[in-house]
Short mmCIF file of C-alpha atoms in Angstrom, two decimals:
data_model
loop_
_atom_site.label_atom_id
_atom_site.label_comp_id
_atom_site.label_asym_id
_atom_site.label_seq_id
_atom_site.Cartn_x
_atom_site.Cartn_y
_atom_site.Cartn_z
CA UNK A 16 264.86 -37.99 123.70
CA UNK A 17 268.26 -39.97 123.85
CA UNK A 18 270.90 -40.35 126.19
CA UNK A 19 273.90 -39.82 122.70
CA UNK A 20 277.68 -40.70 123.93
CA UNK A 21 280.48 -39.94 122.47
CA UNK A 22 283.63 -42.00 121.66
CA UNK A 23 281.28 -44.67 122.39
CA UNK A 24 283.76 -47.88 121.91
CA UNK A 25 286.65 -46.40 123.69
CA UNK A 26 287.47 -47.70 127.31
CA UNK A 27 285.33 -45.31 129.16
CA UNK A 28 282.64 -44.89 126.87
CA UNK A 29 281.96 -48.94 126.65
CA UNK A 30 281.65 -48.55 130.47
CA UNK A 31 279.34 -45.65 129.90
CA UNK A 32 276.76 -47.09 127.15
CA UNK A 33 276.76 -50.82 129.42
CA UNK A 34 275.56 -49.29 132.55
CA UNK A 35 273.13 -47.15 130.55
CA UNK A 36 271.53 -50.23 129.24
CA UNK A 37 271.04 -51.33 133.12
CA UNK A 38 269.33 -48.29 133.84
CA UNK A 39 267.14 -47.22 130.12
CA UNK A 40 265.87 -48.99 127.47
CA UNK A 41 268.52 -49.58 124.35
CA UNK A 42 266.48 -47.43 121.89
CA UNK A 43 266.62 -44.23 124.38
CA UNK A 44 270.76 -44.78 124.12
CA UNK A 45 273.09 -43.47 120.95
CA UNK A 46 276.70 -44.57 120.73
CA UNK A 47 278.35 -42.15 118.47
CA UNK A 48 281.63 -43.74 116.78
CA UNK A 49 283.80 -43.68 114.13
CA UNK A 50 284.15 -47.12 113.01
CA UNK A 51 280.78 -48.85 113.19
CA UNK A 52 281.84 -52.30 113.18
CA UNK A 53 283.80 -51.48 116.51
CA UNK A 54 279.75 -51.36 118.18
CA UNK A 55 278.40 -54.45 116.49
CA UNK A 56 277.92 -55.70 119.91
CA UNK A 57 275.99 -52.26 121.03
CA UNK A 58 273.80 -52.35 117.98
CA UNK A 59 273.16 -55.94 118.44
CA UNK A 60 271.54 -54.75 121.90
CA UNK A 61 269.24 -52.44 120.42
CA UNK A 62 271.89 -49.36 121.06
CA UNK A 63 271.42 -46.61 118.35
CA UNK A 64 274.75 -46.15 116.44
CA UNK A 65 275.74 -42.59 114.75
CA UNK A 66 279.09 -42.34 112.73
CA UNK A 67 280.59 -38.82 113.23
CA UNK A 68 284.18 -37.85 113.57
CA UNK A 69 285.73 -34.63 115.63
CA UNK A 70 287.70 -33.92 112.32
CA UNK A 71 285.04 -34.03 110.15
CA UNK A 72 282.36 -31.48 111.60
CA UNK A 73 279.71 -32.10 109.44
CA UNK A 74 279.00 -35.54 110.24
CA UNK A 75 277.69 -34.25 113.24
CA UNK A 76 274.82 -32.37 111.31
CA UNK A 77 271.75 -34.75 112.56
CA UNK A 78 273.56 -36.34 115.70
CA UNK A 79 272.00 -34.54 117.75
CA UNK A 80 267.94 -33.60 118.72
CA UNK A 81 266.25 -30.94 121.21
CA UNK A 82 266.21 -32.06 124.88
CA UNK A 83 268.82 -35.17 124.37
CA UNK A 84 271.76 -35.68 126.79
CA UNK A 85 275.06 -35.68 125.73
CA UNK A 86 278.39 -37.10 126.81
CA UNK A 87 281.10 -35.87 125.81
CA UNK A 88 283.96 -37.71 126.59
CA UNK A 89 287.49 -35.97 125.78
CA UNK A 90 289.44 -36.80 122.33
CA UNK A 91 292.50 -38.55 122.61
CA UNK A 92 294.31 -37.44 119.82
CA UNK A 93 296.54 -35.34 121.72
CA UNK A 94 297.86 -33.93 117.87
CA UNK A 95 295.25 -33.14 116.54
CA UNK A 96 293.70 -30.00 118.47
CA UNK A 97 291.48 -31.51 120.91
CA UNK A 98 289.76 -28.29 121.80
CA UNK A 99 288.77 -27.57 117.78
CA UNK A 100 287.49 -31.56 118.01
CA UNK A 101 285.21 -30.52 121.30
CA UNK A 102 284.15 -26.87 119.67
CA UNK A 103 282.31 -29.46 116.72
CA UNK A 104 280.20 -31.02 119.02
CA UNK A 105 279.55 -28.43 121.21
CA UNK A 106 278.37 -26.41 118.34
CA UNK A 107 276.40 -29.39 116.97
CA UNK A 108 274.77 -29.75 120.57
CA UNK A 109 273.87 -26.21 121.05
CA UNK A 110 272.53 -26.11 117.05
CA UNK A 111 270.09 -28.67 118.03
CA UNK A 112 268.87 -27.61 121.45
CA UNK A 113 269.93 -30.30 123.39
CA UNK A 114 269.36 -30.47 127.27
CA UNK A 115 272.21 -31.48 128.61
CA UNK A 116 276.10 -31.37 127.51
CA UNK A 117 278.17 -33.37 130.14
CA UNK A 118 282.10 -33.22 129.72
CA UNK A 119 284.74 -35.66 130.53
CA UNK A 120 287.39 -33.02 132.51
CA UNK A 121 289.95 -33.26 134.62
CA UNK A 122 290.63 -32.28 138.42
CA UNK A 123 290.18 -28.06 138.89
CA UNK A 124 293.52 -28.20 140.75
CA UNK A 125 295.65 -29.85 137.60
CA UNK A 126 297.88 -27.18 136.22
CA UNK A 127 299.95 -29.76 134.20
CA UNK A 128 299.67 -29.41 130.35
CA UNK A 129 297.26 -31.96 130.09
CA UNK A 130 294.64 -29.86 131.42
CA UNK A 131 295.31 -27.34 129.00
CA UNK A 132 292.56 -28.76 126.38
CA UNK A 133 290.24 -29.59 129.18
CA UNK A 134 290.31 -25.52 130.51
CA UNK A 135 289.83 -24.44 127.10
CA UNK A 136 286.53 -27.05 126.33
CA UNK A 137 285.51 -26.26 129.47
CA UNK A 138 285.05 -21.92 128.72
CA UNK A 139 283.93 -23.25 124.72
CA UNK A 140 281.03 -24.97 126.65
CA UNK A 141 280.48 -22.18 129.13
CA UNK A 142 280.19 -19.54 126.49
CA UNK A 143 278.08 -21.60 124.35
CA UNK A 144 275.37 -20.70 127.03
CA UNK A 145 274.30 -24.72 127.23
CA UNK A 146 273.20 -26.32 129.99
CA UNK A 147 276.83 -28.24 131.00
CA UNK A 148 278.17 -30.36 133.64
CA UNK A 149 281.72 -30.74 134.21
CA UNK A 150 282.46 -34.30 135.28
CA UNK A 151 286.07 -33.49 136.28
CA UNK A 152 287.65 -37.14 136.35
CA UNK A 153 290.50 -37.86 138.72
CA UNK A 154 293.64 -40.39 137.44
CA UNK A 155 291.95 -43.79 136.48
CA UNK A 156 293.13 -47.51 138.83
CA UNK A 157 293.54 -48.94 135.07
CA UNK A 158 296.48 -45.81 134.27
CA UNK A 159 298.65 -47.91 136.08
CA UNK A 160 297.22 -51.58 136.91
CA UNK A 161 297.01 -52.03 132.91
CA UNK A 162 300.61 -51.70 132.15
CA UNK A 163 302.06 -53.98 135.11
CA UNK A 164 304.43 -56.18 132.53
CA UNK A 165 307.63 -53.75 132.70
CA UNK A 166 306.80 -53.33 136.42
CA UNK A 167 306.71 -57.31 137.26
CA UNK A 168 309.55 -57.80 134.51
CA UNK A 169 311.85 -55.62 136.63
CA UNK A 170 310.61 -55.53 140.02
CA UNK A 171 309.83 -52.04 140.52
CA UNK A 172 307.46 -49.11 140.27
CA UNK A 173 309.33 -46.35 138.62
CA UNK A 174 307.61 -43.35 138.32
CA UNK A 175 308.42 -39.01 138.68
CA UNK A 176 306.00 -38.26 141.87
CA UNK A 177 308.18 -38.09 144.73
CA UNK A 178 306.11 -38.55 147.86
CA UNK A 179 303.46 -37.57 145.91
CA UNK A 180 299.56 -39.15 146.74
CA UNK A 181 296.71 -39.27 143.61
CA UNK A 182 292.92 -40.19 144.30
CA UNK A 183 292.36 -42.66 141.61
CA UNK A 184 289.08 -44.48 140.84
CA UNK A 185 288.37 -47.58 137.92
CA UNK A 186 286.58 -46.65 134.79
CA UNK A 187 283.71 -48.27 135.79
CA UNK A 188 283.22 -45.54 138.79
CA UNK A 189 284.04 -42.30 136.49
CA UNK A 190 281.13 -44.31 134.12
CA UNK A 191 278.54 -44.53 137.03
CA UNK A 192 279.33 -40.61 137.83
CA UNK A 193 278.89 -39.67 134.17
CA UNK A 194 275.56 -42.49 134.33
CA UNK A 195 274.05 -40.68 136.93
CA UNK A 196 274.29 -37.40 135.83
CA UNK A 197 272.95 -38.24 132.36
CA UNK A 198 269.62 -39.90 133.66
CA UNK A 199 269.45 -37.94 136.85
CA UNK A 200 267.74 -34.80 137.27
CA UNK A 201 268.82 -31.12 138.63
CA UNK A 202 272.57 -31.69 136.88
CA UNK A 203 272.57 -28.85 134.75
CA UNK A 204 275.26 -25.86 135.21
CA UNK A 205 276.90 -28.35 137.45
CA UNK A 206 280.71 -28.77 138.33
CA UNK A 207 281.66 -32.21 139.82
CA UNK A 208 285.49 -32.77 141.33
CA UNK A 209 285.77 -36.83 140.57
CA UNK A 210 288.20 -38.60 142.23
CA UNK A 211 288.71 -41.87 144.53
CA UNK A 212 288.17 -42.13 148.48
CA UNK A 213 291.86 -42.65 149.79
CA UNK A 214 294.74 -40.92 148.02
CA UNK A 215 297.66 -43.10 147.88
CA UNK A 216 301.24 -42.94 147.42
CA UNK A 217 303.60 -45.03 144.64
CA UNK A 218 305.54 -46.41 147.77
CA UNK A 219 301.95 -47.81 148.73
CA UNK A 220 301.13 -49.30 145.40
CA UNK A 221 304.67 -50.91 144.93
CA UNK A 222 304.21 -52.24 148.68
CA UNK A 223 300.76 -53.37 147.74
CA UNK A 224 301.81 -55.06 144.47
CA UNK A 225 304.36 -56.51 146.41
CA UNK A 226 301.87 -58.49 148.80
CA UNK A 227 300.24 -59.90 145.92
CA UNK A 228 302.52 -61.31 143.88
CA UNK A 229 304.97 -62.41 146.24
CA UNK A 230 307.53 -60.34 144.82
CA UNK A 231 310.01 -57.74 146.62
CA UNK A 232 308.92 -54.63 144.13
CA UNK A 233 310.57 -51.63 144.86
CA UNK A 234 308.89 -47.62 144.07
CA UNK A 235 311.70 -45.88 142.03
CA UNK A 236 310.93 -42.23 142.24
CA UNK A 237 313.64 -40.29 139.52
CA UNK A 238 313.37 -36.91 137.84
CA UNK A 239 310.74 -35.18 135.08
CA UNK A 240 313.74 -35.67 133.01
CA UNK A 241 315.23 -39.16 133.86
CA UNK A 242 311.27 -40.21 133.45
CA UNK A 243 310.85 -38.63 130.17
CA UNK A 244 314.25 -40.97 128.92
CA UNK A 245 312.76 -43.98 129.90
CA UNK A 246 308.73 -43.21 128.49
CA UNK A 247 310.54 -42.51 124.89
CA UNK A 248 312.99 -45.19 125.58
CA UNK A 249 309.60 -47.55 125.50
CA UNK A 250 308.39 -46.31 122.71
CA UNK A 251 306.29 -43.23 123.67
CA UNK A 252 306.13 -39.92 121.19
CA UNK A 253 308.36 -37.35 123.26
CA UNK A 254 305.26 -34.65 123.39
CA UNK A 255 303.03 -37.77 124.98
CA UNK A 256 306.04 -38.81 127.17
CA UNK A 257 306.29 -35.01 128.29
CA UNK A 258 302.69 -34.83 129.08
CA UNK A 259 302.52 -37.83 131.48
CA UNK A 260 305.68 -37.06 133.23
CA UNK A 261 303.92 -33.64 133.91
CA UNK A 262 301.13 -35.14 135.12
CA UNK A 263 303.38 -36.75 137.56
CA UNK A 264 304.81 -33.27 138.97
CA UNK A 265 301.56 -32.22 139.71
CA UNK A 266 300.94 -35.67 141.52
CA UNK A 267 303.92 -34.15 143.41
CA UNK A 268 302.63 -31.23 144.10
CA UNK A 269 299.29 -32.93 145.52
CA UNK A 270 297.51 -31.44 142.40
CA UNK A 271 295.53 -34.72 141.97
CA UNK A 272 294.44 -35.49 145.47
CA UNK A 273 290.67 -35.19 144.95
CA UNK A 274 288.69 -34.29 148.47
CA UNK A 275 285.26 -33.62 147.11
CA UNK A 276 283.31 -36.60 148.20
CA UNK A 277 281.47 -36.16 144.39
CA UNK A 278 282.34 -39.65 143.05
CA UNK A 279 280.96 -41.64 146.03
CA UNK A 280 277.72 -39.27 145.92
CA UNK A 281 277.34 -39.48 142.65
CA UNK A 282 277.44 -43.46 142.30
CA UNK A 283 276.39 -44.49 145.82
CA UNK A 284 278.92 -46.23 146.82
CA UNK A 285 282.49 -46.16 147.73
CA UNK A 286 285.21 -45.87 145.00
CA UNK A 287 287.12 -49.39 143.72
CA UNK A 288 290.47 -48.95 145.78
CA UNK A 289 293.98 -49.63 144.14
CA UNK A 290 294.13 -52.36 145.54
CA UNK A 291 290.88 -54.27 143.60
CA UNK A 292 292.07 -53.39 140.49
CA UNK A 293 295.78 -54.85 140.91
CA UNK A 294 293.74 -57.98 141.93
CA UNK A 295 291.84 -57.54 139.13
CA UNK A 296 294.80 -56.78 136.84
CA UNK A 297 296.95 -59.31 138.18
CA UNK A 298 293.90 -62.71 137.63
CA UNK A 299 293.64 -61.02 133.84
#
């Protein structure tokens, strides 16, 4: 039996297959990617590596063996038909009698289009009739605390929200969740609502950056549209710039305040607060 992870080198997934490695031994652990030479470090620690793309569904053919564990953490090429991606190893899992099929999600309250591809894995993996777990994952710390340049360079948090709050959490909690589940027991046909402790509000983050740098930063809240302008003005594909300024209506609307409780009794312990990973972000 193996614990098999997708999109094993990507941010959340290298959280994922290190904490496994605290917890099992390396050979019981897969890391499924597409470029090998991105896990040279995870093979070098014993770490199983498979090579299998979403696009190409038959490199998933012998991923997969009766009574593994899989994570499945969600595509991000946003292009490309993310749901079609999932459906491949979904149908790979289920072909090979795995166990367990946990899925990277996002919050049950999100209506913005970014949780259209999530809905639709989620039902694929419901009518597939495996066991599932739906590790709904709240905003990440690092969606904001890894692009602080433009907001240092110009003094301010701009952002579409309003008075908006979000329950965020660092990578390294959602990884913990997702660790528990896959080498705990009793998580089958499970739904978990992931999110941090304390919501917080982009007038609290600017005030919070501003007390540790020094600086006077100032929260700039402006409209969907105004947003949108300024994410393609950096560079951003309009459909990707649309996406995250929808995201921020539905912070808005509350959509991504996360009262659960899951994450902290999943882990054990409380979520990293905002305020960590700025510190973090800031010494990097």
């Amino acid at each position: 039996m193996s614990i098999v992870v997708t999109g094993a080198t990507g941010h959340l997934g290298r959280h994922v297959v290190e904490q496994l490695l605290e917890k099992v031994p390396a050979e019981q652990v897969t890391a499924v990617v597409r470029t090998p030479e991105k896990a040279a470090d995870l093979a070098a620690k014993g770490v199983k590596i498979a090579v299998a793309d979403y696009n190409s569904p038959e490199t998933f053919d012998s991923v997969f063996a009766a009574g593994d564990k899989v994570l499945l953490i969600s595509g991000n090429e946003f292009d490309k038909g993310r749901p079609a991606q999932h459906q491949v190893v979904i149908d790979a899992a289920k072909a090979a009698g795995v166990a367990l099929l946990a899925y990277t999600s996002a919050p049950g309250t999100l209506t913005a289009a970014l949780a259209d591809d999530h809905r639709a894995t989620e039902e694929a993996l419901l009518a597939s009739g495996l066991p599932y777990s739906l590790l709904r994952n709240g905003w990440y710390n690092e969606n904001y605390t890894e692009n602080l340049a433009p907001v240092l360079a110009y003094n301010a948090v701009v952002q579409a929200a309003g008075d908006g709050r979000v329950s965020t959490a660092s990578r390294a909690d959602y990884a913990a969740a997702a660790v528990a589940v896959l080498t705990g027991e009793g998580h089958e046909n499970t739904t978990y609502e992931l999110g941090g402790d304390e919501p917080w509000g982009f007038a609290e983050y600017a005030a919070e950056l501003s007390r540790q740098t020094g600086k006077e930063i100032a929260y700039n809240a402006v409209p969907v549209e105004a947003y949108i302008e300024i994410l393609t003005g950096a560079g951003l594909p309009a459909p990707f710039a649309g996406i995250l300024a929808g995201v921020d209506a539905s912070i808005e609307k509350g959509e991504l305040v996360v009262t659960s409780g899951d994450l902290a009794r999943l882990t054990g312990r409380p979520a990293t607060p905002i305020s960590a990973s700025i510190e973090a972000a800031l010494k990097g």
